[in-house]
PDB file of C-alpha atoms and ligand atoms in Angstrom:
ATOM      1  CA  MET A  23     -10.929 -20.140   7.992  1.00 71.00           C
ATOM      2  CA  ASP A  24     -12.339 -19.750  11.534  1.00 91.00           C
ATOM      3  CA  ALA A  25      -9.568 -21.879  13.039  1.00 95.00           C
ATOM      4  CA  LEU A  26      -6.941 -19.774  11.260  1.00 97.00           C
ATOM      5  CA  ILE A  27      -8.586 -16.564  12.463  1.00 98.00           C
ATOM      6  CA  GLU A  28      -8.414 -17.916  16.047  1.00 97.00           C
ATOM      7  CA  ARG A  29      -4.774 -18.860  15.487  1.00 98.00           C
ATOM      8  CA  ALA A  30      -3.942 -15.393  14.121  1.00 98.00           C
ATOM      9  CA  ALA A  31      -5.700 -13.687  17.059  1.00 98.00           C
ATOM     10  CA  LYS A  32      -3.589 -15.780  19.440  1.00 97.00           C
ATOM     11  CA  ASP A  33      -0.320 -15.124  17.563  1.00 98.00           C
ATOM     12  CA  ILE A  34      -1.058 -11.393  17.391  1.00 97.00           C
ATOM     13  CA  THR A  35      -1.944 -11.003  21.066  1.00 96.00           C
ATOM     14  CA  SER A  36       1.045 -12.979  22.272  1.00 96.00           C
ATOM     15  CA  ALA A  37       3.482 -10.950  20.151  1.00 97.00           C
ATOM     16  CA  LYS A  38       5.490  -8.006  21.470  1.00 94.00           C
ATOM     17  CA  TYR A  39       5.898  -6.222  18.149  1.00 96.00           C
ATOM     18  CA  VAL A  40       3.379  -6.586  15.338  1.00 98.00           C
ATOM     19  CA  ALA A  41       3.909  -4.887  11.979  1.00 98.00           C
ATOM     20  CA  ALA A  42       1.925  -5.055   8.735  1.00 98.00           C
ATOM     21  CA  LEU A  43       2.823  -4.950   5.060  1.00 98.00           C
ATOM     22  CA  THR A  44      -0.147  -4.057   2.877  1.00 98.00           C
ATOM     23  CA  GLY A  45      -0.841  -3.850  -0.840  1.00 98.00           C
ATOM     24  CA  ALA A  46      -3.589  -2.918  -3.263  1.00 98.00           C
ATOM     25  CA  GLY A  47      -5.821  -5.805  -2.121  1.00 98.00           C
ATOM     26  CA  ILE A  48      -6.608  -4.120   1.192  1.00 98.00           C
ATOM     27  CA  SER A  49      -8.224  -1.228  -0.694  1.00 98.00           C
ATOM     28  CA  VAL A  50     -10.271  -3.381  -3.097  1.00 97.00           C
ATOM     29  CA  GLU A  51     -13.259  -3.353  -0.715  1.00 97.00           C
ATOM     30  CA  SER A  52     -12.995   0.465  -0.788  1.00 97.00           C
ATOM     31  CA  GLY A  53     -13.570   0.433  -4.547  1.00 95.00           C
ATOM     32  CA  ILE A  54      -9.962   0.821  -5.704  1.00 96.00           C
ATOM     33  CA  PRO A  55      -8.984  -1.974  -8.107  1.00 95.00           C
ATOM     34  CA  PRO A  56      -5.766  -3.968  -7.610  1.00 96.00           C
ATOM     35  CA  PHE A  57      -3.019  -3.765 -10.245  1.00 95.00           C
ATOM     36  CA  ARG A  58      -2.766  -7.425 -11.223  1.00 94.00           C
ATOM     37  CA  GLY A  59      -5.286 -10.156 -11.870  1.00 88.00           C
ATOM     38  CA  LYS A  60      -8.883 -10.005 -13.004  1.00 87.00           C
ATOM     39  CA  GLY A  61     -10.305  -6.486 -13.062  1.00 90.00           C
ATOM     40  CA  GLY A  62      -6.842  -5.106 -12.273  1.00 94.00           C
ATOM     41  CA  VAL A  63      -5.527  -1.745 -13.477  1.00 94.00           C
ATOM     42  CA  TRP A  64      -2.935  -3.393 -15.748  1.00 94.00           C
ATOM     43  CA  GLU A  65      -5.728  -5.162 -17.650  1.00 94.00           C
ATOM     44  CA  LYS A  66      -7.033  -1.789 -18.798  1.00 93.00           C
ATOM     45  CA  ILE A  67      -3.883   0.318 -18.836  1.00 95.00           C
ATOM     46  CA  ASP A  68      -0.473  -0.619 -20.218  1.00 96.00           C
ATOM     47  CA  PRO A  69       1.885  -0.913 -17.193  1.00 96.00           C
ATOM     48  CA  SER A  70       4.494   1.118 -19.094  1.00 97.00           C
ATOM     49  CA  TYR A  71       2.378   4.120 -18.018  1.00 97.00           C
ATOM     50  CA  ALA A  72       3.870   3.609 -14.563  1.00 96.00           C
ATOM     51  CA  GLU A  73       7.452   3.891 -15.844  1.00 97.00           C
ATOM     52  CA  ILE A  74       9.361   7.040 -15.006  1.00 97.00           C
ATOM     53  CA  ASN A  75      10.773   7.265 -18.551  1.00 98.00           C
ATOM     54  CA  ARG A  76       7.303   7.362 -20.032  1.00 98.00           C
ATOM     55  CA  PHE A  77       6.217  10.034 -17.524  1.00 97.00           C
ATOM     56  CA  MET A  78       9.291  12.174 -18.335  1.00 96.00           C
ATOM     57  CA  ARG A  79       8.669  11.786 -22.083  1.00 97.00           C
ATOM     58  CA  ASP A  80       5.015  12.764 -21.930  1.00 97.00           C
ATOM     59  CA  PRO A  81       3.751  13.816 -18.479  1.00 96.00           C
ATOM     60  CA  ALA A  82       0.418  15.047 -19.853  1.00 95.00           C
ATOM     61  CA  ASP A  83      -0.377  11.629 -21.319  1.00 96.00           C
ATOM     62  CA  VAL A  84       0.504   9.765 -18.097  1.00 97.00           C
ATOM     63  CA  TRP A  85      -1.465  12.268 -16.020  1.00 96.00           C
ATOM     64  CA  ARG A  86      -4.493  11.771 -18.273  1.00 94.00           C
ATOM     65  CA  VAL A  87      -4.429   7.992 -18.667  1.00 94.00           C
ATOM     66  CA  LEU A  88      -3.139   6.730 -15.310  1.00 94.00           C
ATOM     67  CA  ILE A  89      -2.821   9.356 -12.598  1.00 93.00           C
ATOM     68  CA  LYS A  90      -6.093  11.243 -13.061  1.00 89.00           C
ATOM     69  CA  GLU A  91      -8.039   8.000 -13.363  1.00 88.00           C
ATOM     70  CA  MET A  92      -6.563   6.559 -10.169  1.00 89.00           C
ATOM     71  CA  LYS A  93      -6.760   9.798  -8.260  1.00 88.00           C
ATOM     72  CA  ASP A  94     -10.480  10.143  -9.007  1.00 88.00           C
ATOM     73  CA  LEU A  95     -11.064   6.660  -7.543  1.00 91.00           C
ATOM     74  CA  ILE A  96      -8.888   7.370  -4.513  1.00 92.00           C
ATOM     75  CA  ASP A  97     -10.598  10.687  -3.794  1.00 89.00           C
ATOM     76  CA  ARG A  98     -13.954   8.912  -3.501  1.00 92.00           C
ATOM     77  CA  ALA A  99     -12.660   5.987  -1.404  1.00 95.00           C
ATOM     78  CA  LYS A 100     -13.182   5.483   2.321  1.00 97.00           C
ATOM     79  CA  PRO A 101     -11.356   3.038   4.610  1.00 98.00           C
ATOM     80  CA  ASN A 102     -12.978  -0.408   4.825  1.00 98.00           C
ATOM     81  CA  ASN A 103     -12.921  -3.000   7.615  1.00 98.00           C
ATOM     82  CA  GLY A 104      -9.417  -4.092   6.548  1.00 98.00           C
ATOM     83  CA  HIS A 105      -7.954  -0.624   7.195  1.00 98.00           C
ATOM     84  CA  LYS A 106     -10.168  -0.155  10.247  1.00 98.00           C
ATOM     85  CA  GLY A 107      -9.043  -3.490  11.696  1.00 98.00           C
ATOM     86  CA  LEU A 108      -5.378  -2.480  11.446  1.00 98.00           C
ATOM     87  CA  ALA A 109      -6.197   0.892  13.024  1.00 98.00           C
ATOM     88  CA  LYS A 110      -8.014  -0.903  15.842  1.00 98.00           C
ATOM     89  CA  LEU A 111      -4.949  -3.106  16.427  1.00 97.00           C
ATOM     90  CA  GLU A 112      -2.856   0.054  16.816  1.00 98.00           C
ATOM     91  CA  GLU A 113      -5.433   1.546  19.189  1.00 97.00           C
ATOM     92  CA  MET A 114      -5.245  -1.643  21.277  1.00 95.00           C
ATOM     93  CA  GLY A 115      -1.475  -1.106  21.532  1.00 96.00           C
ATOM     94  CA  ILE A 116      -0.757  -4.245  19.493  1.00 96.00           C
ATOM     95  CA  LEU A 117       0.262  -3.029  16.009  1.00 98.00           C
ATOM     96  CA  LYS A 118       3.116  -0.548  15.746  1.00 97.00           C
ATOM     97  CA  THR A 119       3.713   0.207  12.075  1.00 98.00           C
ATOM     98  CA  VAL A 120       2.023  -0.283   8.715  1.00 98.00           C
ATOM     99  CA  ILE A 121       4.327  -0.479   5.719  1.00 98.00           C
ATOM    100  CA  THR A 122       2.072   0.079   2.719  1.00 98.00           C
ATOM    101  CA  GLN A 123       2.679  -0.105  -1.002  1.00 98.00           C
ATOM    102  CA  ASN A 124      -0.539   1.850  -1.504  1.00 98.00           C
ATOM    103  CA  VAL A 125      -0.604   5.522  -2.414  1.00 97.00           C
ATOM    104  CA  ASP A 126      -4.201   6.139  -1.324  1.00 96.00           C
ATOM    105  CA  GLY A 127      -3.791   7.439   2.253  1.00 96.00           C
ATOM    106  CA  LEU A 128      -6.571   5.138   3.549  1.00 97.00           C
ATOM    107  CA  HIS A 129      -4.529   3.716   6.457  1.00 98.00           C
ATOM    108  CA  GLN A 130      -4.018   7.216   7.871  1.00 98.00           C
ATOM    109  CA  MET A 131      -7.695   8.021   7.279  1.00 97.00           C
ATOM    110  CA  ALA A 132      -8.617   4.896   9.263  1.00 98.00           C
ATOM    111  CA  GLY A 133      -6.458   6.050  12.176  1.00 98.00           C
ATOM    112  CA  ASN A 134      -3.034   4.402  11.881  1.00 98.00           C
ATOM    113  CA  THR A 135      -0.412   6.932  12.941  1.00 98.00           C
ATOM    114  CA  ASP A 136       2.808   5.210  11.878  1.00 98.00           C
ATOM    115  CA  VAL A 137       2.446   4.464   8.175  1.00 98.00           C
ATOM    116  CA  ILE A 138       5.447   4.040   5.908  1.00 98.00           C
ATOM    117  CA  GLU A 139       4.334   4.924   2.377  1.00 98.00           C
ATOM    118  CA  PHE A 140       6.769   2.667   0.560  1.00 98.00           C
ATOM    119  CA  HIS A 141       5.670   3.828  -2.900  1.00 98.00           C
ATOM    120  CA  GLY A 142       4.829   7.412  -1.911  1.00 97.00           C
ATOM    121  CA  SER A 143       1.406   9.062  -1.995  1.00 95.00           C
ATOM    122  CA  PHE A 144      -0.979  10.698  -4.415  1.00 92.00           C
ATOM    123  CA  ALA A 145      -1.797  13.223  -1.706  1.00 91.00           C
ATOM    124  CA  ARG A 146       1.402  15.159  -2.394  1.00 93.00           C
ATOM    125  CA  LEU A 147       2.583  16.782  -5.615  1.00 95.00           C
ATOM    126  CA  GLN A 148       6.008  18.158  -6.469  1.00 96.00           C
ATOM    127  CA  CYS A 149       6.888  20.728  -9.124  1.00 96.00           C
ATOM    128  CA  MET A 150       9.457  19.265 -11.498  1.00 96.00           C
ATOM    129  CA  MET A 151      10.976  22.715 -12.126  1.00 97.00           C
ATOM    130  CA  CYS A 152      11.222  24.481  -8.738  1.00 97.00           C
ATOM    131  CA  ASP A 153      10.761  21.389  -6.476  1.00 95.00           C
ATOM    132  CA  LYS A 154       7.938  23.067  -4.518  1.00 95.00           C
ATOM    133  CA  THR A 155       5.715  20.473  -2.853  1.00 95.00           C
ATOM    134  CA  CYS A 156       2.044  20.875  -2.037  1.00 94.00           C
ATOM    135  CA  HIS A 157      -1.084  18.936  -1.197  1.00 92.00           C
ATOM    136  CA  SER A 158      -2.926  17.738  -4.286  1.00 87.00           C
ATOM    137  CA  ARG A 159      -6.140  19.236  -2.842  1.00 83.00           C
ATOM    138  CA  GLU A 160      -4.591  22.710  -3.269  1.00 86.00           C
ATOM    139  CA  VAL A 161      -4.035  22.221  -6.998  1.00 87.00           C
ATOM    140  CA  ASP A 162      -6.508  22.643  -9.836  1.00 85.00           C
ATOM    141  CA  LEU A 163      -6.567  19.190 -11.375  1.00 84.00           C
ATOM    142  CA  SER A 164      -9.037  20.149 -14.074  1.00 86.00           C
ATOM    143  CA  GLU A 165      -6.004  21.364 -16.028  1.00 89.00           C
ATOM    144  CA  ILE A 166      -3.890  18.384 -17.120  1.00 92.00           C
ATOM    145  CA  PRO A 167      -0.997  18.322 -16.506  1.00 94.00           C
ATOM    146  CA  PRO A 168      -1.380  20.517 -13.412  1.00 94.00           C
ATOM    147  CA  ARG A 169       1.184  23.288 -13.209  1.00 95.00           C
ATOM    148  CA  CYS A 170       2.938  25.154 -10.434  1.00 94.00           C
ATOM    149  CA  GLU A 171       2.834  28.977 -10.426  1.00 94.00           C
ATOM    150  CA  CYS A 172       6.425  28.902 -11.791  1.00 96.00           C
ATOM    151  CA  GLY A 173       5.063  27.149 -14.903  1.00 95.00           C
ATOM    152  CA  GLY A 174       6.612  23.767 -14.093  1.00 96.00           C
ATOM    153  CA  ILE A 175       4.602  20.551 -14.289  1.00 96.00           C
ATOM    154  CA  TYR A 176       3.611  18.845 -11.061  1.00 96.00           C
ATOM    155  CA  ARG A 177       4.391  15.163 -10.572  1.00 97.00           C
ATOM    156  CA  PRO A 178       2.711  12.999  -7.957  1.00 96.00           C
ATOM    157  CA  ASP A 179       4.986  12.106  -5.046  1.00 96.00           C
ATOM    158  CA  ILE A 180       4.879   8.417  -5.933  1.00 96.00           C
ATOM    159  CA  ILE A 181       7.580   5.959  -6.911  1.00 97.00           C
ATOM    160  CA  PHE A 182       7.341   5.158 -10.611  1.00 97.00           C
ATOM    161  CA  PHE A 183       8.820   1.949 -12.017  1.00 96.00           C
ATOM    162  CA  GLY A 184      12.499   2.674 -12.632  1.00 96.00           C
ATOM    163  CA  GLU A 185      12.826   4.947  -9.585  1.00 97.00           C
ATOM    164  CA  ILE A 186      14.501   3.928  -6.359  1.00 96.00           C
ATOM    165  CA  ILE A 187      12.825   3.692  -2.975  1.00 97.00           C
ATOM    166  CA  PRO A 188      14.152   6.535  -0.762  1.00 97.00           C
ATOM    167  CA  PRO A 189      17.010   5.063   1.327  1.00 98.00           C
ATOM    168  CA  GLU A 190      15.424   6.161   4.636  1.00 98.00           C
ATOM    169  CA  THR A 191      12.157   4.397   3.739  1.00 98.00           C
ATOM    170  CA  LEU A 192      14.042   1.245   2.856  1.00 98.00           C
ATOM    171  CA  ARG A 193      16.212   1.384   5.981  1.00 98.00           C
ATOM    172  CA  ARG A 194      13.298   1.918   8.360  1.00 98.00           C
ATOM    173  CA  SER A 195      11.152  -0.771   6.720  1.00 98.00           C
ATOM    174  CA  GLY A 196      14.045  -3.237   6.896  1.00 98.00           C
ATOM    175  CA  ASP A 197      14.585  -2.417  10.586  1.00 98.00           C
ATOM    176  CA  ILE A 198      10.910  -2.989  11.353  1.00 98.00           C
ATOM    177  CA  ALA A 199      10.861  -6.240   9.397  1.00 98.00           C
ATOM    178  CA  SER A 200      13.867  -7.528  11.316  1.00 98.00           C
ATOM    179  CA  GLN A 201      12.528  -6.426  14.716  1.00 98.00           C
ATOM    180  CA  CYS A 202       8.855  -7.450  14.586  1.00 98.00           C
ATOM    181  CA  ASP A 203       7.772 -10.832  15.868  1.00 97.00           C
ATOM    182  CA  VAL A 204       4.589 -11.002  13.788  1.00 98.00           C
ATOM    183  CA  MET A 205       4.196  -9.541  10.305  1.00 98.00           C
ATOM    184  CA  LEU A 206       0.699  -9.389   8.805  1.00 98.00           C
ATOM    185  CA  VAL A 207       0.949  -9.403   5.015  1.00 98.00           C
ATOM    186  CA  VAL A 208      -2.379  -8.161   3.713  1.00 98.00           C
ATOM    187  CA  GLY A 209      -3.572  -7.880   0.118  1.00 98.00           C
ATOM    188  CA  THR A 210      -0.297  -7.938  -1.756  1.00 98.00           C
ATOM    189  CA  SER A 211       0.771 -10.200  -4.612  1.00 98.00           C
ATOM    190  CA  ALA A 212       4.278  -9.936  -3.089  1.00 98.00           C
ATOM    191  CA  ILE A 213       6.027  -9.776  -6.428  1.00 96.00           C
ATOM    192  CA  VAL A 214       7.172  -6.161  -6.596  1.00 96.00           C
ATOM    193  CA  GLN A 215      10.625  -5.608  -5.129  1.00 95.00           C
ATOM    194  CA  PRO A 216      11.995  -4.430  -2.802  1.00 97.00           C
ATOM    195  CA  ALA A 217       8.682  -4.337  -0.861  1.00 98.00           C
ATOM    196  CA  ALA A 218       8.252  -8.100  -1.224  1.00 98.00           C
ATOM    197  CA  THR A 219      11.564  -8.644   0.563  1.00 98.00           C
ATOM    198  CA  MET A 220      10.138  -7.331   3.861  1.00 98.00           C
ATOM    199  CA  PRO A 221       8.278 -10.557   4.800  1.00 98.00           C
ATOM    200  CA  ILE A 222      11.423 -12.522   3.883  1.00 98.00           C
ATOM    201  CA  ILE A 223      13.523 -10.355   6.233  1.00 98.00           C
ATOM    202  CA  ALA A 224      10.856 -10.812   8.932  1.00 98.00           C
ATOM    203  CA  LYS A 225      10.843 -14.576   8.509  1.00 98.00           C
ATOM    204  CA  GLN A 226      14.638 -14.825   8.500  1.00 98.00           C
ATOM    205  CA  SER A 227      14.697 -12.749  11.698  1.00 98.00           C
ATOM    206  CA  GLY A 228      12.385 -15.210  13.445  1.00 98.00           C
ATOM    207  CA  ALA A 229       8.977 -13.520  13.019  1.00 98.00           C
ATOM    208  CA  LYS A 230       5.734 -15.295  12.221  1.00 98.00           C
ATOM    209  CA  VAL A 231       4.419 -14.199   8.842  1.00 98.00           C
ATOM    210  CA  ILE A 232       0.631 -14.304   8.463  1.00 98.00           C
ATOM    211  CA  GLU A 233      -0.873 -13.706   5.028  1.00 98.00           C
ATOM    212  CA  ILE A 234      -4.407 -12.450   4.416  1.00 98.00           C
ATOM    213  CA  ASN A 235      -5.353 -12.770   0.770  1.00 98.00           C
ATOM    214  CA  PRO A 236      -8.081 -14.542  -1.269  1.00 97.00           C
ATOM    215  CA  GLU A 237      -5.277 -16.060  -3.377  1.00 97.00           C
ATOM    216  CA  ARG A 238      -1.942 -17.750  -2.879  1.00 97.00           C
ATOM    217  CA  THR A 239       1.228 -15.704  -3.457  1.00 98.00           C
ATOM    218  CA  PRO A 240       4.913 -16.598  -3.901  1.00 98.00           C
ATOM    219  CA  LEU A 241       5.224 -16.293  -0.092  1.00 98.00           C
ATOM    220  CA  THR A 242       2.542 -18.907   0.562  1.00 98.00           C
ATOM    221  CA  GLY A 243       3.840 -22.185   1.883  1.00 94.00           C
ATOM    222  CA  SER A 244       7.441 -20.985   2.016  1.00 96.00           C
ATOM    223  CA  ILE A 245       7.817 -17.629   3.761  1.00 98.00           C
ATOM    224  CA  SER A 246       4.396 -17.264   5.344  1.00 98.00           C
ATOM    225  CA  ASP A 247       3.508 -19.495   8.277  1.00 98.00           C
ATOM    226  CA  TYR A 248      -0.075 -19.628   7.062  1.00 98.00           C
ATOM    227  CA  LEU A 249      -2.471 -17.939   4.664  1.00 98.00           C
ATOM    228  CA  ILE A 250      -5.944 -16.878   5.768  1.00 98.00           C
ATOM    229  CA  MET A 251      -7.749 -17.124   2.468  1.00 98.00           C
ATOM    230  CA  GLY A 252     -10.312 -14.365   2.336  1.00 97.00           C
ATOM    231  CA  LYS A 253     -10.999 -10.683   1.850  1.00 98.00           C
ATOM    232  CA  ALA A 254      -9.039  -8.288   4.038  1.00 98.00           C
ATOM    233  CA  GLY A 255     -12.155  -6.632   5.512  1.00 98.00           C
ATOM    234  CA  GLU A 256     -13.849  -9.893   6.471  1.00 98.00           C
ATOM    235  CA  VAL A 257     -10.720 -11.520   7.881  1.00 98.00           C
ATOM    236  CA  MET A 258      -9.646  -8.449   9.882  1.00 98.00           C
ATOM    237  CA  ASN A 259     -13.176  -8.162  11.260  1.00 97.00           C
ATOM    238  CA  GLY A 260     -12.982 -11.775  12.388  1.00 97.00           C
ATOM    239  CA  ILE A 261      -9.585 -11.288  14.045  1.00 98.00           C
ATOM    240  CA  ILE A 262     -10.687  -8.118  15.858  1.00 97.00           C
ATOM    241  CA  SER A 263     -13.839  -9.737  17.194  1.00 96.00           C
ATOM    242  CA  VAL A 264     -11.916 -12.746  18.528  1.00 96.00           C
ATOM    243  CA  ILE A 265      -9.351 -10.442  20.199  1.00 96.00           C
ATOM    244  CA  SER A 266     -12.077  -8.168  21.641  1.00 92.00           C
ATOM    245  CA  ASP A 267     -13.960 -11.162  23.111  1.00 86.00           C
ATOM    246  CA  ARG A 268     -10.899 -12.372  25.016  1.00 78.00           C
TER     247      ARG A 268
HETATM  248  P1  OAD B  27      -1.318  -6.379  -6.805  1.00 93.87           P
HETATM  249  O1  OAD B  27      -2.400  -5.857  -7.670  1.00 93.87           O
HETATM  250  O2  OAD B  27      -0.106  -6.923  -7.450  1.00 93.87           O
HETATM  251  O3  OAD B  27      -1.885  -7.534  -5.859  1.00 93.87           O
HETATM  252  C1  OAD B  27      -3.101  -7.374  -5.171  1.00 93.87           C
HETATM  253  C2  OAD B  27      -3.277  -8.562  -4.251  1.00 93.87           C
HETATM  254  O4  OAD B  27      -4.473  -8.345  -3.499  1.00 93.87           O
HETATM  255  C3  OAD B  27      -3.457  -9.903  -4.957  1.00 93.87           C
HETATM  256  O5  OAD B  27      -2.607 -10.870  -4.358  1.00 93.87           O
HETATM  257  C4  OAD B  27      -4.923 -10.248  -4.741  1.00 93.87           C
HETATM  258  O6  OAD B  27      -5.154 -11.656  -4.626  1.00 93.87           O
HETATM  259  C5  OAD B  27      -5.196  -9.549  -3.430  1.00 93.87           C
HETATM  260  N1  OAD B  27      -6.607  -9.163  -3.189  1.00 93.87           N
HETATM  261  C6  OAD B  27      -7.596  -8.898  -4.069  1.00 93.87           C
HETATM  262  N2  OAD B  27      -8.731  -8.567  -3.432  1.00 93.87           N
HETATM  263  C7  OAD B  27      -8.467  -8.623  -2.099  1.00 93.87           C
HETATM  264  C8  OAD B  27      -9.235  -8.381  -0.908  1.00 93.87           C
HETATM  265  N3  OAD B  27     -10.517  -7.999  -0.954  1.00 93.87           N
HETATM  266  N4  OAD B  27      -8.604  -8.547   0.274  1.00 93.87           N
HETATM  267  C9  OAD B  27      -7.304  -8.936   0.345  1.00 93.87           C
HETATM  268  N5  OAD B  27      -6.544  -9.167  -0.734  1.00 93.87           N
HETATM  269  C10 OAD B  27      -7.105  -9.007  -1.944  1.00 93.87           C
HETATM  270  O7  OAD B  27      -0.973  -5.205  -5.772  1.00 93.87           O
HETATM  271  P2  OAD B  27       0.356  -4.957  -4.920  1.00 93.87           P
HETATM  272  O8  OAD B  27       0.901  -6.230  -4.388  1.00 93.87           O
HETATM  273  O9  OAD B  27       0.057  -3.873  -3.972  1.00 93.87           O
HETATM  274  O10 OAD B  27       3.610  -0.218  -7.542  1.00 93.87           O
HETATM  275  O11 OAD B  27       1.314  -4.401  -6.034  1.00 93.87           O
HETATM  276  C11 OAD B  27       2.562  -3.926  -5.688  1.00 93.87           C
HETATM  277  C12 OAD B  27       2.920  -2.734  -6.516  1.00 93.87           C
HETATM  278  O12 OAD B  27       2.744  -3.022  -7.907  1.00 93.87           O
HETATM  279  C13 OAD B  27       2.040  -1.527  -6.320  1.00 93.87           C
HETATM  280  O13 OAD B  27       2.386  -0.786  -5.169  1.00 93.87           O
HETATM  281  C14 OAD B  27       2.276  -0.744  -7.561  1.00 93.87           C
HETATM  282  C15 OAD B  27       2.143  -1.860  -8.556  1.00 93.87           C
HETATM  283  O14 OAD B  27       2.703  -1.679  -9.759  1.00 93.87           O
HETATM  284  C16 OAD B  27       3.846   1.053  -7.865  1.00 93.87           C
HETATM  285  O15 OAD B  27       2.968   1.833  -8.125  1.00 93.87           O
HETATM  286  C17 OAD B  27       5.293   1.411  -7.838  1.00 93.87           C
END
């Protein structure tokens, strides 16, 4: 692993445009479980709870079973060394943009300023009747489902399964993927589309794709140039210390 960390530090510092694609795995060390695999959310909760049709049919049930549960975990979470490492890379003028599939806001909390929230964010709510948006901190979440003053039910500003990614989000992410010369792919199983296409676009446009993940993914050995097998926090720490020592 040390040799790969050295290699990544070299690739990152010699690049002109570094971008990152992150997934649930980067927040595991912050206490938020991933979706898939052992201990994942979908082991405990039926994934159909994340479908827009199910939410529309019974918003109270989805709020109770999925959203409230996840939001409670997110509200307690703090950025870990994985998020902090990416923020440090931005501070060093190396990393430009983080495209994240996470809805937890931890990249911004760590200090990254250009974060594309590919699947939206739990931080924002939108009334399904009058379209008013607000910060979830401003809303009384002890009443489920939470309601706007107009009486409408609030939905989280996240992308449910069956909803499309906003065109501007998709366009900007695609542009970044095709322009970067290194893409760090951290803590994602890389199976949910269209997010998982971003490393493919990067690779086809000539970028190096570096994966950080304790497990192999469908990108490993084909799209990614190499996989640094380990936890995001530990690996990012290693990369930052090599870069700082140079
Ligand atoms: P997944 O749960 O599918 O994958 C998490 C990945 O993180 C796996 O590849 C793990 O091996 C890896 N992992 C686990 N612990 C890690 C650690 N400490 N450091 C680094 N990696 C670690 O999560 P995503 O790929 O983000 O969509 O899932 C994509 C989308 O599927 C989510 O955004 C969500 C979900 O359904 C929506 O909500 C629309």
